[in-house]
Every structure is written in C-alpha cells, then in structure tokens.
PDB file of C-alpha atoms in Angstrom:
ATOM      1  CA  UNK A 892     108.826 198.765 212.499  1.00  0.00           C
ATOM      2  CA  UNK A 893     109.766 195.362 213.697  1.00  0.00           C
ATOM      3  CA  UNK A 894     112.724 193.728 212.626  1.00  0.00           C
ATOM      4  CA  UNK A 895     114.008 190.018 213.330  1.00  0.00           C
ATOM      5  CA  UNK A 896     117.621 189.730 213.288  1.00  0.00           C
ATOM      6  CA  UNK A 897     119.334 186.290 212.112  1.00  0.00           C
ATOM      7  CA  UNK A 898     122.122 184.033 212.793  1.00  0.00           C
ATOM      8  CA  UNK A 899     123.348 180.239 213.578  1.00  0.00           C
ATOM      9  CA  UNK A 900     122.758 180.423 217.611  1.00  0.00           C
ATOM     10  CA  UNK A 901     120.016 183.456 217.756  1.00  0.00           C
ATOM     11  CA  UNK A 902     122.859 184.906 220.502  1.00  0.00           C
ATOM     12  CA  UNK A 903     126.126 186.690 218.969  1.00  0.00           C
ATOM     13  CA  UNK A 904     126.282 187.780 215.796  1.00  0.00           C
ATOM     14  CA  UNK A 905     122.157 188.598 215.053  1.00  0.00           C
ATOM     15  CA  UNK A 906     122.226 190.642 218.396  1.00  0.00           C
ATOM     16  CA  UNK A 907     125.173 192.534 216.976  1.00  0.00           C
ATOM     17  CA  UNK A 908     123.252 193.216 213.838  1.00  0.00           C
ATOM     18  CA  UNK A 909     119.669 193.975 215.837  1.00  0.00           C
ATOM     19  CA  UNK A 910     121.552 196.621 217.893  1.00  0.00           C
ATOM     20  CA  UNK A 911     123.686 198.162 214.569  1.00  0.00           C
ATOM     21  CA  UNK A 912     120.408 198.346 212.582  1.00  0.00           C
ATOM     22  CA  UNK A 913     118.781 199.857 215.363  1.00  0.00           C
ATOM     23  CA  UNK A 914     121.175 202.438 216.283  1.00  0.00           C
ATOM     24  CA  UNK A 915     121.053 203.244 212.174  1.00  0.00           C
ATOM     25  CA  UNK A 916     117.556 203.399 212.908  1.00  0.00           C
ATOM     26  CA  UNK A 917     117.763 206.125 215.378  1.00  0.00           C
ATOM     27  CA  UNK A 918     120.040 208.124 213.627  1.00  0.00           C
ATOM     28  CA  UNK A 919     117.613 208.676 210.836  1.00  0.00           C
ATOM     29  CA  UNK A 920     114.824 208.919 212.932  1.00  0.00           C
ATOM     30  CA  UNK A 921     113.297 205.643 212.800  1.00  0.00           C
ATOM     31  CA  UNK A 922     112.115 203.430 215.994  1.00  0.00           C
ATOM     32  CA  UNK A 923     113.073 199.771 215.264  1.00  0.00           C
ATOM     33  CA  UNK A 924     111.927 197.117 217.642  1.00  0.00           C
ATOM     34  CA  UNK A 925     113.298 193.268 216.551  1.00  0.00           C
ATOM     35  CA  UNK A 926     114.283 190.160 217.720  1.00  0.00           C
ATOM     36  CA  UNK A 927     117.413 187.907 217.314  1.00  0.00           C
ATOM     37  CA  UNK A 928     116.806 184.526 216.769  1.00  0.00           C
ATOM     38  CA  UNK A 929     118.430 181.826 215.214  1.00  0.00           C
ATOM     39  CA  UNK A 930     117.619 180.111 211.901  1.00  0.00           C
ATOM     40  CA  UNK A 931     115.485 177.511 212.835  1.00  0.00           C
ATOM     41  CA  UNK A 932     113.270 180.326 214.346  1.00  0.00           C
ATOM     42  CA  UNK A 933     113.194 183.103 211.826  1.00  0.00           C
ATOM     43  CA  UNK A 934     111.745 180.736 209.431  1.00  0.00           C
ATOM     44  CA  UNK A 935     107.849 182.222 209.195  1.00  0.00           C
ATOM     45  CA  UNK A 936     108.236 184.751 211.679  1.00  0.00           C
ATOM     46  CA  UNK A 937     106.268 187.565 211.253  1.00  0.00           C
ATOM     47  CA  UNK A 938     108.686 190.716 210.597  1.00  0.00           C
ATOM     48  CA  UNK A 939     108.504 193.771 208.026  1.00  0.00           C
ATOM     49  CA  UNK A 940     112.068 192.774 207.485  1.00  0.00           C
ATOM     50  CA  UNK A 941     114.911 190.572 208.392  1.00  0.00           C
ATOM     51  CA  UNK A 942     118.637 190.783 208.432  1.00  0.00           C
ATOM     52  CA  UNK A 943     121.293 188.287 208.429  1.00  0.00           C
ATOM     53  CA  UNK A 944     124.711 187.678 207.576  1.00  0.00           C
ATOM     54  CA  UNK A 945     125.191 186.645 203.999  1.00  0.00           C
ATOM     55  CA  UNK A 946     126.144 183.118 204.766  1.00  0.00           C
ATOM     56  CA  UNK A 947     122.817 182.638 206.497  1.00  0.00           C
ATOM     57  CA  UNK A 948     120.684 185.083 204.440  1.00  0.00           C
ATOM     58  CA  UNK A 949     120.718 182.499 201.645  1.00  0.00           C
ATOM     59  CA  UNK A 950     119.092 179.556 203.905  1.00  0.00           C
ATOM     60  CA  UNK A 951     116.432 182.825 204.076  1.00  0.00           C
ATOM     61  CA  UNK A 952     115.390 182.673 200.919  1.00  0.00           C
ATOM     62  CA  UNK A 953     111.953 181.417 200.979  1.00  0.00           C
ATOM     63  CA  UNK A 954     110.365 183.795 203.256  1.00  0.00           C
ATOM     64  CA  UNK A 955     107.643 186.237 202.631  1.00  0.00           C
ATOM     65  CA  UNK A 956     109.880 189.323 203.888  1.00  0.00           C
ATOM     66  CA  UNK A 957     112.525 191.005 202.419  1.00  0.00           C
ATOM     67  CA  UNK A 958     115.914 189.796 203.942  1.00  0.00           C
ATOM     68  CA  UNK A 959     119.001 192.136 204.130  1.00  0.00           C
ATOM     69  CA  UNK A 960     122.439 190.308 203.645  1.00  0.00           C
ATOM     70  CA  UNK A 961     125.552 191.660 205.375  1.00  0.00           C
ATOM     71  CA  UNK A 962     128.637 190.766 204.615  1.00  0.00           C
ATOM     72  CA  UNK A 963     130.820 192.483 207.186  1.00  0.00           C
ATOM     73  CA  UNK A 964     128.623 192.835 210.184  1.00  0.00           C
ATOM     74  CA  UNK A 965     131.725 195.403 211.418  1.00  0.00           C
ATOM     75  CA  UNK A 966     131.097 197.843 208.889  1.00  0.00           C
ATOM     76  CA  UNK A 967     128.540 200.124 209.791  1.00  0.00           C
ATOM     77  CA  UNK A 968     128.458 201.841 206.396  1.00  0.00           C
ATOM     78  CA  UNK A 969     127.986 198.402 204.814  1.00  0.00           C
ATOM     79  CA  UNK A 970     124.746 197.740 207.052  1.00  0.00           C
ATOM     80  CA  UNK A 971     123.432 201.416 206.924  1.00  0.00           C
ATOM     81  CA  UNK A 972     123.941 200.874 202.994  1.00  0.00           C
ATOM     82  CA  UNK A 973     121.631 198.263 202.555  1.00  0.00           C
ATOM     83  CA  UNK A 974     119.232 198.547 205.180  1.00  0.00           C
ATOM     84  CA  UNK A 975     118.275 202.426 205.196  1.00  0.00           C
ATOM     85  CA  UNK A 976     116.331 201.606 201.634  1.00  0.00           C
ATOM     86  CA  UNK A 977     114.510 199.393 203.069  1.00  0.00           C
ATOM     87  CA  UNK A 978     114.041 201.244 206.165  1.00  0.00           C
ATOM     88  CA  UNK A 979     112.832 204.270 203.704  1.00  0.00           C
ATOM     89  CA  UNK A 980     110.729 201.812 201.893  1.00  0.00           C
ATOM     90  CA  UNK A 981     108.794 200.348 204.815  1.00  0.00           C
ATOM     91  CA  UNK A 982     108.473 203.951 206.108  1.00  0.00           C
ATOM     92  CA  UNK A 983     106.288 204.902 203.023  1.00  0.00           C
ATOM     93  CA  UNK A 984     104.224 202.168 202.413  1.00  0.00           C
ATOM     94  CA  UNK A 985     103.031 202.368 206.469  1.00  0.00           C
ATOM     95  CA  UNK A 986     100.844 204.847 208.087  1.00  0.00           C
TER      96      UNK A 986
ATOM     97  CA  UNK B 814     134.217 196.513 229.404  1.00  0.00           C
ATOM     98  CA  UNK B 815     135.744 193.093 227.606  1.00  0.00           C
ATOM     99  CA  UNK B 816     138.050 192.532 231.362  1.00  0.00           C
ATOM    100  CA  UNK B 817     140.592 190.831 229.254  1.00  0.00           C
ATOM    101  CA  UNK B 818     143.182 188.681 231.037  1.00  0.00           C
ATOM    102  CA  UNK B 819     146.840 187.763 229.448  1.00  0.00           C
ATOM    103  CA  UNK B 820     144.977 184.540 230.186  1.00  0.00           C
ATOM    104  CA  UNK B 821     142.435 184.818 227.540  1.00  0.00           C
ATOM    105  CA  UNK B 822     144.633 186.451 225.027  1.00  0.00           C
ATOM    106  CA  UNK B 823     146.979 183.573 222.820  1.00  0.00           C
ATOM    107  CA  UNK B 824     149.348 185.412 220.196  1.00  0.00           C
ATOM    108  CA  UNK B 825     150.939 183.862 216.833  1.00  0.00           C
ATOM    109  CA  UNK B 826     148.892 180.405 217.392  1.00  0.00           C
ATOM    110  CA  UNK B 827     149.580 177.138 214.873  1.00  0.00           C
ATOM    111  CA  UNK B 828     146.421 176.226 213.538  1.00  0.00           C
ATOM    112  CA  UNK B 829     145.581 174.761 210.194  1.00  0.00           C
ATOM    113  CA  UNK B 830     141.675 173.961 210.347  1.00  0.00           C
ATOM    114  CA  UNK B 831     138.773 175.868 211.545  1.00  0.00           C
ATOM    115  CA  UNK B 832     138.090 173.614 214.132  1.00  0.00           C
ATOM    116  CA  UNK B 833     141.653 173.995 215.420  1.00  0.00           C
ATOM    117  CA  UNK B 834     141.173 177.142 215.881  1.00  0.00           C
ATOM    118  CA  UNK B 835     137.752 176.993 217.432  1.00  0.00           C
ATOM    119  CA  UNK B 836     139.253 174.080 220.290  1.00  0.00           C
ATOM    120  CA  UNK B 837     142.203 176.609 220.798  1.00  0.00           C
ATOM    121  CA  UNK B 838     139.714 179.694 221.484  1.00  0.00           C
ATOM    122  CA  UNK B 839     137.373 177.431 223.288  1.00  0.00           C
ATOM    123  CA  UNK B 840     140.506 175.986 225.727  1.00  0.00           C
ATOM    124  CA  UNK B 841     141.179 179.161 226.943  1.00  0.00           C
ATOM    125  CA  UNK B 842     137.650 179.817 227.909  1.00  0.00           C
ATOM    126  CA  UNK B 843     137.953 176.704 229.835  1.00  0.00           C
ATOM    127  CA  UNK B 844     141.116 177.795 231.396  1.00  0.00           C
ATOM    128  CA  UNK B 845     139.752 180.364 232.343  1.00  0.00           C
ATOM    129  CA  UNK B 846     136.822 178.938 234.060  1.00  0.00           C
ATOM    130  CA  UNK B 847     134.131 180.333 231.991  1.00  0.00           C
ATOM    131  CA  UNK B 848     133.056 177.982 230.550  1.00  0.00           C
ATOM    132  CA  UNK B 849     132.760 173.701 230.834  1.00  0.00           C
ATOM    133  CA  UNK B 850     134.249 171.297 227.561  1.00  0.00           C
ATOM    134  CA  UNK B 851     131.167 170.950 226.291  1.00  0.00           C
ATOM    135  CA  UNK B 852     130.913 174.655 225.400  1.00  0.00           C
ATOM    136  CA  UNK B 853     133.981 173.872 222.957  1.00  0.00           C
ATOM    137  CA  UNK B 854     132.039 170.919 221.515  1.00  0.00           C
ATOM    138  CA  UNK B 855     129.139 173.414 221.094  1.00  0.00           C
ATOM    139  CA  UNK B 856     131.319 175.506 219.447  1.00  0.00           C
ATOM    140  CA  UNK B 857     132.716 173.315 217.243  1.00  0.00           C
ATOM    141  CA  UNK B 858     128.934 171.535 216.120  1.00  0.00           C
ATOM    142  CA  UNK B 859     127.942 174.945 215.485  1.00  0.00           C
ATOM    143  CA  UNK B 860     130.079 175.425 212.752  1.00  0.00           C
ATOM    144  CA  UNK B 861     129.416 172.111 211.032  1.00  0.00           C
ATOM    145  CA  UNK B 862     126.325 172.637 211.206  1.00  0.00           C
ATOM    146  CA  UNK B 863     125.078 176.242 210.518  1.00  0.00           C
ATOM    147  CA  UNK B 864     128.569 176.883 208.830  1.00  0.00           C
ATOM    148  CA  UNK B 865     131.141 179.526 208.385  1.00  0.00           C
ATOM    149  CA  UNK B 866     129.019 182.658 209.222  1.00  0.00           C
ATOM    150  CA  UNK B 867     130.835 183.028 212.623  1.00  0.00           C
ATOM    151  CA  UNK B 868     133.746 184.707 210.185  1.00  0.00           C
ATOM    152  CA  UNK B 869     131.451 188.170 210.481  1.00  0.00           C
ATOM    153  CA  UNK B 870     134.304 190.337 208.849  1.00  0.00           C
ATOM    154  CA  UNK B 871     137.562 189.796 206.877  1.00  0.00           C
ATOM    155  CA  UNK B 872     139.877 188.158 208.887  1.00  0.00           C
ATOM    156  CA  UNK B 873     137.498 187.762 211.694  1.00  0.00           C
ATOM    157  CA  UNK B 874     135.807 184.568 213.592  1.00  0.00           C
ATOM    158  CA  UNK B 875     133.603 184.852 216.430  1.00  0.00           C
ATOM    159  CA  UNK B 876     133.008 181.675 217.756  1.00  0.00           C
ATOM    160  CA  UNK B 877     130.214 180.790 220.059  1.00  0.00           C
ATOM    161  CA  UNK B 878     127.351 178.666 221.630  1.00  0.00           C
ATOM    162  CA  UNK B 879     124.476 179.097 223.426  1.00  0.00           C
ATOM    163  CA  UNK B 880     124.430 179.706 227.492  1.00  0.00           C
ATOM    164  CA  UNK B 881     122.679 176.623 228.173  1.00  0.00           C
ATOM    165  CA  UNK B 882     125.265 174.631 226.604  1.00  0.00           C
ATOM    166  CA  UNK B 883     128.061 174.963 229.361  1.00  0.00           C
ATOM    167  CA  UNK B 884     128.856 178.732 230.209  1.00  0.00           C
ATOM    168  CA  UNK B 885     129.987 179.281 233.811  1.00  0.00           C
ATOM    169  CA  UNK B 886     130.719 183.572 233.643  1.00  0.00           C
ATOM    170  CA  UNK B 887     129.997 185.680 230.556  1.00  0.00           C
ATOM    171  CA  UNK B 888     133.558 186.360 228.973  1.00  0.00           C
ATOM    172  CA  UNK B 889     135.651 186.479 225.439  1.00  0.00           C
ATOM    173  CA  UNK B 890     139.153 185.298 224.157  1.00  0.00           C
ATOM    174  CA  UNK B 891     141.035 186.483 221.191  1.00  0.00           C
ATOM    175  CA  UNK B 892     143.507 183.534 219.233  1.00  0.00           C
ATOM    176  CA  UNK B 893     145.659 185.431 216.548  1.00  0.00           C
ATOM    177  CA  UNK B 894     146.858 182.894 214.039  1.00  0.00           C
ATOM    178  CA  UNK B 895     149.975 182.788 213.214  1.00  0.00           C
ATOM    179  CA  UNK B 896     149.082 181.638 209.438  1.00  0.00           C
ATOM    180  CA  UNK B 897     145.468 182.063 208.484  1.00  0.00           C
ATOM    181  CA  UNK B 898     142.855 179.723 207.839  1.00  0.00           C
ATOM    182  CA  UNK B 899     140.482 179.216 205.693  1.00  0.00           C
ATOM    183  CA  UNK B 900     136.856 178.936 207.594  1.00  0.00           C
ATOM    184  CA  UNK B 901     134.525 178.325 204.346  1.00  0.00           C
ATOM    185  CA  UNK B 902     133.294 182.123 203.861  1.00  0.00           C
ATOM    186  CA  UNK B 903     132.794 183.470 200.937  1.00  0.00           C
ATOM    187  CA  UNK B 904     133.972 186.839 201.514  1.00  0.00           C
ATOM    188  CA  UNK B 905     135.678 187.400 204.594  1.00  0.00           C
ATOM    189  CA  UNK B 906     137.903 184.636 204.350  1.00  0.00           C
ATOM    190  CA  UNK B 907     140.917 183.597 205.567  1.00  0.00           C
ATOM    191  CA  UNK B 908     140.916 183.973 209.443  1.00  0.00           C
ATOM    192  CA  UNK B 909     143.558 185.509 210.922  1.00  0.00           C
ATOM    193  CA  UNK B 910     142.161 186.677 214.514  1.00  0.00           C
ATOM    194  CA  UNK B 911     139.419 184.227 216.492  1.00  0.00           C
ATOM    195  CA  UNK B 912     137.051 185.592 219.310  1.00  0.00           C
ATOM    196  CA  UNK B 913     135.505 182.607 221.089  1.00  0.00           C
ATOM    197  CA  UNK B 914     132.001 184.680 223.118  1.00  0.00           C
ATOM    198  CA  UNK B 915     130.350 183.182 225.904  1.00  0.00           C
ATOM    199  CA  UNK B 916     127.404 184.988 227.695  1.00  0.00           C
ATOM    200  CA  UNK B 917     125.117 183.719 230.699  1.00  0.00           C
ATOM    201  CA  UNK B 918     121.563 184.726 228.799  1.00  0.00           C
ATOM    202  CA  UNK B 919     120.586 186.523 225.938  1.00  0.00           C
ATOM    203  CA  UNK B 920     120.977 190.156 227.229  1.00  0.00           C
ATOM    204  CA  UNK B 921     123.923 190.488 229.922  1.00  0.00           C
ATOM    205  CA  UNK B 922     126.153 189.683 227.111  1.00  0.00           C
ATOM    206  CA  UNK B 923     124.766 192.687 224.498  1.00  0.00           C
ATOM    207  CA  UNK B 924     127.131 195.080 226.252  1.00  0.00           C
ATOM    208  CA  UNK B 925     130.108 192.640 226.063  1.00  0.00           C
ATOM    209  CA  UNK B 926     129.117 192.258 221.889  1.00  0.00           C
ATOM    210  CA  UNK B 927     128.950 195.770 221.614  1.00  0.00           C
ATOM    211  CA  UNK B 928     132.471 196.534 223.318  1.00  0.00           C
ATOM    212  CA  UNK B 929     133.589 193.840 221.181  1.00  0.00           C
ATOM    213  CA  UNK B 930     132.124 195.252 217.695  1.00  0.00           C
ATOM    214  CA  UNK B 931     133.660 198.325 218.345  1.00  0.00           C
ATOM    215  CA  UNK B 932     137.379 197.359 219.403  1.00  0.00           C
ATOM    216  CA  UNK B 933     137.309 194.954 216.595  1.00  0.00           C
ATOM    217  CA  UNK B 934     135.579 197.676 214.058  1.00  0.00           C
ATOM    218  CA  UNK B 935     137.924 199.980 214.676  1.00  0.00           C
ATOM    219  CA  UNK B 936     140.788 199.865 211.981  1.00  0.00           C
ATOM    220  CA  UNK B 937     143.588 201.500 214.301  1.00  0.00           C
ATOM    221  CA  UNK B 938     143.176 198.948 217.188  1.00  0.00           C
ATOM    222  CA  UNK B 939     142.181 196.158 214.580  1.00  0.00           C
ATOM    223  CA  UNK B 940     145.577 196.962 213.167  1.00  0.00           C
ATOM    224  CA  UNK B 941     147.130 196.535 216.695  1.00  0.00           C
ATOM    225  CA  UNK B 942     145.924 193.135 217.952  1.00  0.00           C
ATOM    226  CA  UNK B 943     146.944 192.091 213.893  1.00  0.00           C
ATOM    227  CA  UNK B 944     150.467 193.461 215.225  1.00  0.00           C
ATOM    228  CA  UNK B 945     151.345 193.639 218.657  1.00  0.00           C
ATOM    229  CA  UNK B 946     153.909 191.720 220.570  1.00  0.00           C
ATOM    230  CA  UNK B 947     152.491 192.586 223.134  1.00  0.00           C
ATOM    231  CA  UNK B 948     149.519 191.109 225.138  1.00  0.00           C
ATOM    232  CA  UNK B 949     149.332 193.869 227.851  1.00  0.00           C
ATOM    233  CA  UNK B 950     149.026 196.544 224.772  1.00  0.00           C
ATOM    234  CA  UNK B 951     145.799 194.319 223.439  1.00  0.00           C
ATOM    235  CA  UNK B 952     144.470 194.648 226.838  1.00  0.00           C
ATOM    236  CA  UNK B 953     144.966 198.610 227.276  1.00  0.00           C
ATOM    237  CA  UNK B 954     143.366 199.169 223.869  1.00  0.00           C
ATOM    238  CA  UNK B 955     140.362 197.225 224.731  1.00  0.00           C
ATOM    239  CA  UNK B 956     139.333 198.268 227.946  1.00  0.00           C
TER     240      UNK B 956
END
C-alpha cells in the first residue's frame, strides 16, 4: 500500500515517520511504499493513507484519506498502535 | 553514525523562547560550518509558520530547514536547556533538549534521522544527555 508521510518541511520529521511505519509494516508482513512531503504537498495527494504528527494532522483534515496522528513520533508502540488498524483495514478491503 | 563534536553539543543553555532556542541550535551549526545564517532564519520561519510540531516527543525539539535553504555538510546539534521552554505543543511540551538537523538532500540524511530516533528513543541514553556533565559521555553514547 502507499503511504504519504507528513510534516512542516517534507524532510525530518515525516521521513522519520515514513521509515517507522514502514519498518512496522514489515514486521507484520506488510510492504509499504510512501512518500514524505510537506503540508503544502500532501494536500490531494493520492495515498490509501497518511500520517502526520498531531500538530499537523489537524491542518489534514479535509482530505479524502484517513490520516493517522502521532503524538510522540519516538514511540514506536504509539505509531504501531494506531497505524497497524489501519494497516489491517486497508489489507482487507484490497485484493 | 551522528559524528558528534564537543562543538555541536551546548549543555545547561539560558533560553526563554522557542526561537532562542532555535538561534542557539542553529549557531552551532554555523560554527560548525554546516550550515550558512540563513539556515537559522529558515529555522526560525519554519516554526512561525507551520508551528510547534518540530517538538516530536516530550521534551524534545528537532529543529530544521530544507537543504536548499543554506546547508553546507549534513550534520546535527543537541542544546539542553537549562530551564525548559514552552514551544506551543500540545502534548509534548515543555522543551528541555533541542536537535537542530541539517541534511544535503532528501535521502543522505535518512540514516542520520534514524541514528538520531533511536539515541533519542531510547530511555537509558535519553536519561543521560537529560543528565550528564559530561559532553564526551553524550558523544560515546551516540556513536
């Protein structure tokens, strides 16, 4: 599944999340492929989901995807929390 | 894998705004020669205007800019406050230890971030550069 990864520049923190979620990815089995971009970018881009810090997860609020909000972006049991369901989810629903 | 210097590393710093902070962090990039003054300013826009989400964990900032905006070499200071600040965030607030990151392009930097994420995600050597006295024992436990 494809994955776009968010933050202010598109260059620190949304990289740190891309490779997290992906590494959470493989554990359970799941290929992720994604991007990290900045805000201005994600907007419309075409994703079956995006994550984000909290702070900028609520700027992400109009988009058609679902958009996972991290709060610590160090705790890998935080981010494996909240995005394995929707990992799971997306898992089902595709061929 | 972070080739920390005593240079990069500033212990029990007075700052009293975010931006302080930032301009501390940023200066000894500069010092450094890693990256140009404008990289500070970037640094400093960036959280004015896509706000406090550079604090990515309790007591954690990670300033930063983009390469194009005045990085010489890829490289990474740490600023522990001596009182914390208050950056804005609504969960991982106050600030306590400040990263400023500068990479060359998108990629060469990912194995810098990940070096980072793990020193800094790691509650034992977290606890250390919260502590230490000393700047050589910061460096030992990151490289």
């Amino acid at each position: 599944m494809n994955i776009v990864a968010v933050c202010g520049m598109g260059f620190g923190t949304s990289l740190m999340l891309l490779m997290e979620v992906q590494a959470i990815g493989k554990k359970h089995g799941f290929t992720i492929n994604g991007e990290a971009v900045d805000l201005g970018s994600a907007k419309g881009k075409t994703c079956d989901f995006m994550v984000a810090s909290s702070e900028i997860a609520a700027e992400l609020s109009d988009e058609a995807v679902e958009v996972v909000a991290i709060n610590n972006l160090l705790d890998k049991d935080e981010i494996e929390r909240k995005v394995m369901p929707v990992i799971e989810k997306l898992a089902k629903g595709v061929k | 894998m972070l080739a920390l210097t005593e240079k990069v590393i500033s212990l029990d710093v007075e700052a009293t705004t975010p931006e302080e902070a930032i301009r501390i962090a940023g200066a000894l990039l500069v010092a450094d020669n890693k990256v140009e003054e404008r990289y500070v300013e970037a640094m400093v826009k960036g959280l004015k205007d896509v706000g406090p989400y550079i604090v990515i964990a309790p007591l954690i900032a990670v300033p930063h800019a983009r390469p194009e905006q005045g990085v010489i070499q890829q490289g990474v200071s740490i600023v522990r406050l001596k009182n914390p600040v208050v950056f804005g965030h609504p969960t991982n607030d106050p600030v306590q230890i400040v990263c400023a990151l500068c990479g060359t392009d998108s990629t060469t930097h990912i194995g810098m971030l990940q070096s980072l994420a793990a020193i800094l995600g790691n509650k034992e050597k977290l606890k250390t550069i919260l502590t230490t006295d000393s700047k050589e024992e910061i460096i030992s436990i990151t490289k």
